[in-house]
PDB file of C-alpha atoms in Angstrom:
ATOM      1  CA  UNK A   1      90.153  60.350  15.399  1.00 73.00           C
ATOM      2  CA  UNK A   2      91.763  61.656  18.573  1.00 89.00           C
ATOM      3  CA  UNK A   3      94.868  61.424  20.752  1.00 93.00           C
ATOM      4  CA  UNK A   4      95.321  59.913  24.212  1.00 95.00           C
ATOM      5  CA  UNK A   5      98.236  60.227  26.592  1.00 95.00           C
ATOM      6  CA  UNK A   6      99.549  56.932  28.062  1.00 95.00           C
ATOM      7  CA  UNK A   7      97.625  57.612  31.274  1.00 96.00           C
ATOM      8  CA  UNK A   8      94.424  58.441  29.376  1.00 96.00           C
ATOM      9  CA  UNK A   9      94.858  55.246  27.365  1.00 96.00           C
ATOM     10  CA  UNK A  10      95.234  53.161  30.514  1.00 96.00           C
ATOM     11  CA  UNK A  11      92.236  54.865  32.128  1.00 97.00           C
ATOM     12  CA  UNK A  12      90.056  54.273  29.041  1.00 97.00           C
ATOM     13  CA  UNK A  13      90.950  50.566  28.980  1.00 96.00           C
ATOM     14  CA  UNK A  14      90.198  50.175  32.686  1.00 96.00           C
ATOM     15  CA  UNK A  15      86.938  52.071  32.305  1.00 97.00           C
ATOM     16  CA  UNK A  16      85.734  49.607  29.627  1.00 97.00           C
ATOM     17  CA  UNK A  17      86.759  46.637  31.785  1.00 95.00           C
ATOM     18  CA  UNK A  18      84.634  48.027  34.597  1.00 95.00           C
ATOM     19  CA  UNK A  19      81.669  48.665  32.286  1.00 95.00           C
ATOM     20  CA  UNK A  20      81.394  45.061  31.097  1.00 95.00           C
ATOM     21  CA  UNK A  21      79.148  44.021  33.994  1.00 94.00           C
ATOM     22  CA  UNK A  22      76.649  46.857  33.522  1.00 95.00           C
ATOM     23  CA  UNK A  23      74.064  46.256  30.781  1.00 96.00           C
ATOM     24  CA  UNK A  24      72.642  49.760  31.127  1.00 96.00           C
ATOM     25  CA  UNK A  25      76.002  51.272  30.208  1.00 96.00           C
ATOM     26  CA  UNK A  26      76.635  48.686  27.482  1.00 96.00           C
ATOM     27  CA  UNK A  27      73.345  49.567  25.775  1.00 95.00           C
ATOM     28  CA  UNK A  28      74.347  53.229  25.752  1.00 95.00           C
ATOM     29  CA  UNK A  29      77.835  52.535  24.419  1.00 96.00           C
ATOM     30  CA  UNK A  30      76.971  50.081  21.647  1.00 95.00           C
ATOM     31  CA  UNK A  31      74.748  52.061  19.331  1.00 88.00           C
ATOM     32  CA  UNK A  32      73.474  50.001  16.410  1.00 83.00           C
ATOM     33  CA  UNK A  33      74.687  50.773  12.872  1.00 84.00           C
ATOM     34  CA  UNK A  34      77.974  52.151  14.243  1.00 89.00           C
ATOM     35  CA  UNK A  35      81.578  51.506  13.201  1.00 90.00           C
ATOM     36  CA  UNK A  36      85.144  52.451  14.074  1.00 93.00           C
ATOM     37  CA  UNK A  37      87.076  54.261  11.346  1.00 90.00           C
ATOM     38  CA  UNK A  38      90.715  53.204  10.984  1.00 91.00           C
ATOM     39  CA  UNK A  39      92.803  55.592   8.887  1.00 90.00           C
ATOM     40  CA  UNK A  40      96.158  55.127   7.169  1.00 90.00           C
ATOM     41  CA  UNK A  41      97.741  57.693   9.498  1.00 91.00           C
ATOM     42  CA  UNK A  42      96.774  55.512  12.475  1.00 92.00           C
ATOM     43  CA  UNK A  43      98.145  52.408  10.788  1.00 91.00           C
ATOM     44  CA  UNK A  44     101.401  54.160   9.923  1.00 91.00           C
ATOM     45  CA  UNK A  45     101.802  55.350  13.523  1.00 90.00           C
ATOM     46  CA  UNK A  46     101.991  51.762  14.823  1.00 93.00           C
ATOM     47  CA  UNK A  47     103.378  49.967  11.786  1.00 91.00           C
ATOM     48  CA  UNK A  48     107.052  50.759  12.467  1.00 88.00           C
ATOM     49  CA  UNK A  49     106.725  49.723  16.123  1.00 94.00           C
ATOM     50  CA  UNK A  50     105.047  46.382  15.440  1.00 95.00           C
ATOM     51  CA  UNK A  51     107.140  43.199  15.428  1.00 94.00           C
ATOM     52  CA  UNK A  52     104.419  40.564  15.449  1.00 93.00           C
ATOM     53  CA  UNK A  53     102.105  38.856  12.954  1.00 92.00           C
ATOM     54  CA  UNK A  54      99.216  40.633  14.693  1.00 92.00           C
ATOM     55  CA  UNK A  55      98.652  44.006  16.212  1.00 94.00           C
ATOM     56  CA  UNK A  56      96.156  44.825  18.934  1.00 93.00           C
ATOM     57  CA  UNK A  57      93.123  47.069  19.080  1.00 95.00           C
ATOM     58  CA  UNK A  58      92.161  47.972  22.628  1.00 96.00           C
ATOM     59  CA  UNK A  59      88.542  48.807  23.418  1.00 97.00           C
ATOM     60  CA  UNK A  60      88.133  51.721  25.808  1.00 97.00           C
ATOM     61  CA  UNK A  61      85.701  54.274  27.174  1.00 97.00           C
ATOM     62  CA  UNK A  62      86.573  57.963  27.411  1.00 96.00           C
ATOM     63  CA  UNK A  63      85.745  60.323  30.285  1.00 95.00           C
ATOM     64  CA  UNK A  64      82.860  61.511  28.080  1.00 94.00           C
ATOM     65  CA  UNK A  65      81.392  57.976  28.027  1.00 95.00           C
ATOM     66  CA  UNK A  66      82.338  57.369  24.403  1.00 96.00           C
ATOM     67  CA  UNK A  67      83.304  53.905  23.175  1.00 97.00           C
ATOM     68  CA  UNK A  68      86.661  53.948  21.382  1.00 97.00           C
ATOM     69  CA  UNK A  69      89.104  51.644  19.593  1.00 96.00           C
ATOM     70  CA  UNK A  70      92.852  52.180  20.088  1.00 97.00           C
ATOM     71  CA  UNK A  71      95.410  50.492  17.766  1.00 95.00           C
ATOM     72  CA  UNK A  72      98.449  49.248  19.711  1.00 96.00           C
ATOM     73  CA  UNK A  73     101.648  47.668  18.284  1.00 95.00           C
ATOM     74  CA  UNK A  74     102.982  44.369  19.672  1.00 94.00           C
ATOM     75  CA  UNK A  75     106.538  43.144  20.065  1.00 92.00           C
ATOM     76  CA  UNK A  76     107.744  39.704  19.036  1.00 91.00           C
ATOM     77  CA  UNK A  77     106.599  38.194  22.358  1.00 89.00           C
ATOM     78  CA  UNK A  78     103.072  39.612  22.132  1.00 88.00           C
ATOM     79  CA  UNK A  79     103.587  42.420  24.632  1.00 90.00           C
ATOM     80  CA  UNK A  80     102.134  45.868  23.805  1.00 93.00           C
ATOM     81  CA  UNK A  81     104.751  48.445  22.848  1.00 93.00           C
ATOM     82  CA  UNK A  82     104.570  51.629  24.913  1.00 93.00           C
ATOM     83  CA  UNK A  83     103.976  54.790  22.892  1.00 92.00           C
ATOM     84  CA  UNK A  84     104.198  58.472  23.773  1.00 93.00           C
ATOM     85  CA  UNK A  85     100.652  58.935  22.521  1.00 94.00           C
ATOM     86  CA  UNK A  86      97.814  56.761  21.240  1.00 95.00           C
ATOM     87  CA  UNK A  87      95.490  57.565  18.369  1.00 95.00           C
ATOM     88  CA  UNK A  88      91.919  56.390  18.851  1.00 96.00           C
ATOM     89  CA  UNK A  89      88.741  56.039  16.806  1.00 95.00           C
ATOM     90  CA  UNK A  90      85.283  56.730  18.273  1.00 95.00           C
ATOM     91  CA  UNK A  91      82.375  54.358  17.699  1.00 95.00           C
ATOM     92  CA  UNK A  92      80.079  56.349  15.417  1.00 90.00           C
ATOM     93  CA  UNK A  93      77.072  55.869  13.182  1.00 85.00           C
ATOM     94  CA  UNK A  94      77.820  54.804   9.611  1.00 77.00           C
ATOM     95  CA  UNK A  95      76.839  57.703   7.370  1.00 70.00           C
ATOM     96  CA  UNK A  96      77.169  56.050   3.929  1.00 67.00           C
ATOM     97  CA  UNK A  97      76.345  52.718   2.355  1.00 62.00           C
ATOM     98  CA  UNK A  98      79.296  50.361   2.613  1.00 60.00           C
ATOM     99  CA  UNK A  99      80.129  48.112  -0.326  1.00 57.00           C
ATOM    100  CA  UNK A 100      81.738  44.713   0.290  1.00 53.00           C
ATOM    101  CA  UNK A 101      83.573  43.446  -2.779  1.00 51.00           C
ATOM    102  CA  UNK A 102      85.191  40.159  -3.647  1.00 46.00           C
ATOM    103  CA  UNK A 103      86.876  39.339  -6.944  1.00 46.00           C
ATOM    104  CA  UNK A 104      86.036  35.902  -8.308  1.00 42.00           C
ATOM    105  CA  UNK A 105      88.465  34.309 -10.762  1.00 44.00           C
ATOM    106  CA  UNK A 106      87.057  31.704 -13.138  1.00 45.00           C
ATOM    107  CA  UNK A 107      89.135  29.247 -15.161  1.00 51.00           C
ATOM    108  CA  UNK A 108      87.874  28.300 -18.617  1.00 56.00           C
ATOM    109  CA  UNK A 109      89.539  25.293 -20.263  1.00 60.00           C
ATOM    110  CA  UNK A 110      88.822  24.824 -23.962  1.00 60.00           C
ATOM    111  CA  UNK A 111      89.561  21.447 -25.504  1.00 59.00           C
ATOM    112  CA  UNK A 112      89.738  20.565 -29.191  1.00 55.00           C
ATOM    113  CA  UNK A 113      90.295  17.123 -30.697  1.00 55.00           C
ATOM    114  CA  UNK A 114      92.315  16.693 -33.864  1.00 53.00           C
ATOM    115  CA  UNK A 115      91.638  13.404 -35.663  1.00 53.00           C
ATOM    116  CA  UNK A 116      94.340  11.112 -36.984  1.00 49.00           C
ATOM    117  CA  UNK A 117      93.682  12.427 -40.494  1.00 55.00           C
ATOM    118  CA  UNK A 118      94.347  15.983 -39.250  1.00 47.00           C
ATOM    119  CA  UNK A 119      90.765  17.161 -39.169  1.00 54.00           C
ATOM    120  CA  UNK A 120      88.894  18.893 -36.366  1.00 53.00           C
ATOM    121  CA  UNK A 121      86.881  16.210 -34.636  1.00 61.00           C
ATOM    122  CA  UNK A 122      85.418  17.780 -31.522  1.00 66.00           C
ATOM    123  CA  UNK A 123      85.553  20.929 -29.423  1.00 63.00           C
ATOM    124  CA  UNK A 124      84.168  21.892 -26.028  1.00 64.00           C
ATOM    125  CA  UNK A 125      84.963  23.994 -22.983  1.00 59.00           C
ATOM    126  CA  UNK A 126      84.629  23.636 -19.203  1.00 58.00           C
ATOM    127  CA  UNK A 127      84.191  26.386 -16.655  1.00 48.00           C
ATOM    128  CA  UNK A 128      85.695  25.713 -13.241  1.00 46.00           C
ATOM    129  CA  UNK A 129      84.548  27.363 -10.040  1.00 41.00           C
ATOM    130  CA  UNK A 130      86.438  30.378  -8.605  1.00 44.00           C
ATOM    131  CA  UNK A 131      90.059  29.900  -7.662  1.00 38.00           C
ATOM    132  CA  UNK A 132      91.843  32.202  -5.251  1.00 37.00           C
ATOM    133  CA  UNK A 133      95.545  32.933  -5.116  1.00 39.00           C
ATOM    134  CA  UNK A 134      95.121  33.868  -1.445  1.00 41.00           C
ATOM    135  CA  UNK A 135      92.440  32.894   1.044  1.00 38.00           C
ATOM    136  CA  UNK A 136      89.827  35.622   1.365  1.00 43.00           C
ATOM    137  CA  UNK A 137      86.873  36.063   3.609  1.00 48.00           C
ATOM    138  CA  UNK A 138      83.698  35.371   1.655  1.00 60.00           C
ATOM    139  CA  UNK A 139      81.525  38.428   1.832  1.00 66.00           C
ATOM    140  CA  UNK A 140      78.443  36.313   2.575  1.00 73.00           C
ATOM    141  CA  UNK A 141      80.071  35.129   5.801  1.00 81.00           C
ATOM    142  CA  UNK A 142      81.001  38.690   6.706  1.00 79.00           C
ATOM    143  CA  UNK A 143      77.483  39.951   6.036  1.00 82.00           C
ATOM    144  CA  UNK A 144      75.947  37.115   8.068  1.00 86.00           C
ATOM    145  CA  UNK A 145      78.240  37.903  11.003  1.00 88.00           C
ATOM    146  CA  UNK A 146      77.491  41.642  10.829  1.00 87.00           C
ATOM    147  CA  UNK A 147      73.736  41.078  10.639  1.00 89.00           C
ATOM    148  CA  UNK A 148      73.939  38.617  13.533  1.00 93.00           C
ATOM    149  CA  UNK A 149      75.637  41.258  15.668  1.00 93.00           C
ATOM    150  CA  UNK A 150      73.031  43.876  14.762  1.00 91.00           C
ATOM    151  CA  UNK A 151      70.236  41.478  15.705  1.00 93.00           C
ATOM    152  CA  UNK A 152      71.756  39.659  18.673  1.00 95.00           C
ATOM    153  CA  UNK A 153      74.505  41.777  20.252  1.00 95.00           C
ATOM    154  CA  UNK A 154      72.627  42.640  23.436  1.00 96.00           C
ATOM    155  CA  UNK A 155      71.447  39.046  23.857  1.00 95.00           C
ATOM    156  CA  UNK A 156      75.108  38.032  23.619  1.00 96.00           C
ATOM    157  CA  UNK A 157      76.106  40.608  26.243  1.00 96.00           C
ATOM    158  CA  UNK A 158      73.317  39.367  28.528  1.00 95.00           C
ATOM    159  CA  UNK A 159      74.540  35.780  28.135  1.00 94.00           C
ATOM    160  CA  UNK A 160      78.039  36.863  29.188  1.00 94.00           C
ATOM    161  CA  UNK A 161      76.989  38.635  32.383  1.00 92.00           C
ATOM    162  CA  UNK A 162      78.135  35.744  34.554  1.00 85.00           C
ATOM    163  CA  UNK A 163      81.306  36.504  36.530  1.00 84.00           C
ATOM    164  CA  UNK A 164      80.665  40.247  36.139  1.00 87.00           C
ATOM    165  CA  UNK A 165      81.220  40.066  32.378  1.00 92.00           C
ATOM    166  CA  UNK A 166      84.805  38.869  32.785  1.00 92.00           C
ATOM    167  CA  UNK A 167      84.639  36.886  29.529  1.00 93.00           C
ATOM    168  CA  UNK A 168      83.505  39.876  27.449  1.00 95.00           C
ATOM    169  CA  UNK A 169      86.259  41.102  25.123  1.00 95.00           C
ATOM    170  CA  UNK A 170      88.654  43.871  26.122  1.00 95.00           C
ATOM    171  CA  UNK A 171      90.705  43.868  22.924  1.00 94.00           C
ATOM    172  CA  UNK A 172      91.168  42.048  19.616  1.00 94.00           C
ATOM    173  CA  UNK A 173      94.029  40.373  17.771  1.00 92.00           C
ATOM    174  CA  UNK A 174      94.184  41.781  14.232  1.00 92.00           C
ATOM    175  CA  UNK A 175      96.221  40.096  11.452  1.00 90.00           C
ATOM    176  CA  UNK A 176      98.555  42.798  10.172  1.00 89.00           C
ATOM    177  CA  UNK A 177      99.327  41.580   6.641  1.00 85.00           C
ATOM    178  CA  UNK A 178      96.576  43.189   4.576  1.00 82.00           C
ATOM    179  CA  UNK A 179      95.952  46.184   6.826  1.00 87.00           C
ATOM    180  CA  UNK A 180      99.605  47.242   6.924  1.00 88.00           C
ATOM    181  CA  UNK A 181      99.644  47.214   3.105  1.00 84.00           C
ATOM    182  CA  UNK A 182      96.969  49.893   2.877  1.00 79.00           C
ATOM    183  CA  UNK A 183      97.556  52.429   0.111  1.00 79.00           C
ATOM    184  CA  UNK A 184      97.292  56.196   0.266  1.00 82.00           C
ATOM    185  CA  UNK A 185      93.692  57.411   0.239  1.00 81.00           C
ATOM    186  CA  UNK A 186      92.284  54.145   1.601  1.00 79.00           C
ATOM    187  CA  UNK A 187      90.816  53.582   5.074  1.00 83.00           C
ATOM    188  CA  UNK A 188      89.110  50.748   6.940  1.00 86.00           C
ATOM    189  CA  UNK A 189      85.713  50.505   8.574  1.00 85.00           C
ATOM    190  CA  UNK A 190      85.895  48.257  11.641  1.00 89.00           C
ATOM    191  CA  UNK A 191      82.531  46.555  12.079  1.00 90.00           C
ATOM    192  CA  UNK A 192      81.418  44.227  14.870  1.00 93.00           C
ATOM    193  CA  UNK A 193      80.256  40.774  13.847  1.00 93.00           C
ATOM    194  CA  UNK A 194      79.043  37.694  15.695  1.00 93.00           C
ATOM    195  CA  UNK A 195      79.870  34.175  14.537  1.00 90.00           C
ATOM    196  CA  UNK A 196      79.810  30.676  15.954  1.00 89.00           C
ATOM    197  CA  UNK A 197      83.135  29.216  17.066  1.00 87.00           C
ATOM    198  CA  UNK A 198      83.589  25.478  16.596  1.00 87.00           C
ATOM    199  CA  UNK A 199      86.452  25.546  19.094  1.00 86.00           C
ATOM    200  CA  UNK A 200      84.587  27.265  21.920  1.00 87.00           C
ATOM    201  CA  UNK A 201      81.162  25.956  20.895  1.00 89.00           C
ATOM    202  CA  UNK A 202      79.480  29.315  21.297  1.00 90.00           C
ATOM    203  CA  UNK A 203      78.972  32.593  19.470  1.00 92.00           C
ATOM    204  CA  UNK A 204      81.935  34.954  19.653  1.00 93.00           C
ATOM    205  CA  UNK A 205      82.230  38.591  18.590  1.00 95.00           C
ATOM    206  CA  UNK A 206      84.690  39.622  15.907  1.00 92.00           C
ATOM    207  CA  UNK A 207      85.907  42.799  14.296  1.00 93.00           C
ATOM    208  CA  UNK A 208      85.621  42.810  10.510  1.00 89.00           C
ATOM    209  CA  UNK A 209      87.771  45.304   8.606  1.00 88.00           C
ATOM    210  CA  UNK A 210      86.364  46.610   5.312  1.00 83.00           C
ATOM    211  CA  UNK A 211      88.495  48.879   3.141  1.00 79.00           C
ATOM    212  CA  UNK A 212      87.125  51.846   1.229  1.00 77.00           C
ATOM    213  CA  UNK A 213      88.358  55.150  -0.231  1.00 75.00           C
ATOM    214  CA  UNK A 214      88.520  57.793   2.507  1.00 72.00           C
ATOM    215  CA  UNK A 215      86.250  60.226   0.663  1.00 62.00           C
ATOM    216  CA  UNK A 216      84.046  57.745  -1.175  1.00 46.00           C
ATOM    217  CA  UNK A 217      83.003  55.209   1.423  1.00 40.00           C
ATOM    218  CA  UNK A 218      80.149  53.860  -0.676  1.00 40.00           C
ATOM    219  CA  UNK A 219      82.433  52.847  -3.555  1.00 45.00           C
ATOM    220  CA  UNK A 220      84.493  49.695  -3.828  1.00 43.00           C
ATOM    221  CA  UNK A 221      88.274  49.615  -4.011  1.00 42.00           C
ATOM    222  CA  UNK A 222      90.229  47.816  -6.730  1.00 44.00           C
ATOM    223  CA  UNK A 223      91.360  44.804  -4.692  1.00 43.00           C
ATOM    224  CA  UNK A 224      90.698  41.065  -4.772  1.00 48.00           C
ATOM    225  CA  UNK A 225      88.635  41.455  -1.620  1.00 52.00           C
ATOM    226  CA  UNK A 226      88.072  44.532   0.510  1.00 52.00           C
ATOM    227  CA  UNK A 227      87.004  42.462   3.525  1.00 57.00           C
ATOM    228  CA  UNK A 228      89.877  41.446   5.802  1.00 58.00           C
ATOM    229  CA  UNK A 229      89.869  38.289   7.929  1.00 60.00           C
ATOM    230  CA  UNK A 230      88.016  38.335  11.230  1.00 68.00           C
ATOM    231  CA  UNK A 231      89.957  39.820  14.142  1.00 82.00           C
ATOM    232  CA  UNK A 232      89.712  37.554  17.189  1.00 87.00           C
ATOM    233  CA  UNK A 233      88.532  38.744  20.608  1.00 91.00           C
ATOM    234  CA  UNK A 234      90.589  38.562  23.763  1.00 91.00           C
ATOM    235  CA  UNK A 235      89.292  36.865  25.822  1.00 89.00           C
ATOM    236  CA  UNK A 236      88.948  34.013  24.976  1.00 88.00           C
ATOM    237  CA  UNK A 237      91.567  33.890  22.216  1.00 80.00           C
ATOM    238  CA  UNK A 238      94.785  33.879  24.191  1.00 67.00           C
ATOM    239  CA  UNK A 239      96.111  36.688  26.315  1.00 59.00           C
ATOM    240  CA  UNK A 240      97.741  39.927  25.236  1.00 53.00           C
ATOM    241  CA  UNK A 241      99.682  41.330  28.153  1.00 56.00           C
ATOM    242  CA  UNK A 242      98.562  44.731  29.398  1.00 55.00           C
ATOM    243  CA  UNK A 243     100.872  47.682  29.462  1.00 48.00           C
ATOM    244  CA  UNK A 244     102.703  47.796  32.779  1.00 36.00           C
TER     245      UNK A 244
END
């Protein structure tokens, strides 16, 4: 984790935009088996400034040619909120196994029949498939998307080289609800995934946020699901206005 001034933030964002048309640079930046770490301190730094259902993570490149992710708060109109400084996460190799968990809730209904002469007549039980109080991202879908990115990321970048890579993502919309509720001692691993979009009829990248204890990244956390919904890339999903 590091700190950028507003000018350094702007420069890093512009540097990534310029890199999108150069496959040689992209191959150097996107090392396989790498993730962004998102810590509670970073979340807290933008949480109080955010007035939108989403927040933004800007992709950038530092002067040292390091790929980074920068969380940015949004106002109620979707504009980025200017900050005095920006905390960033470098793209770095995952050093521990990462456990994806999902709690499944089963409903068992037991039925007994009492006869007219007050005697037990029959008894059985039915088990119903998992029910969820809230929609969660099935870990199989997350794993498929992550594996697809590991296997096909550079093919995807090649396919997007038309128009100087203008349709390659610069940032992502991230639903705030679960991430802003993070508890002390918990962090997120931000992992690239690749999944097919029915709307755009093509494969699109996504960021998948997986929670874990800060000091025990290979252990699961006690939550219904530690895998947060896919964050959507921009472009093509709408337009977040750049800082002026």
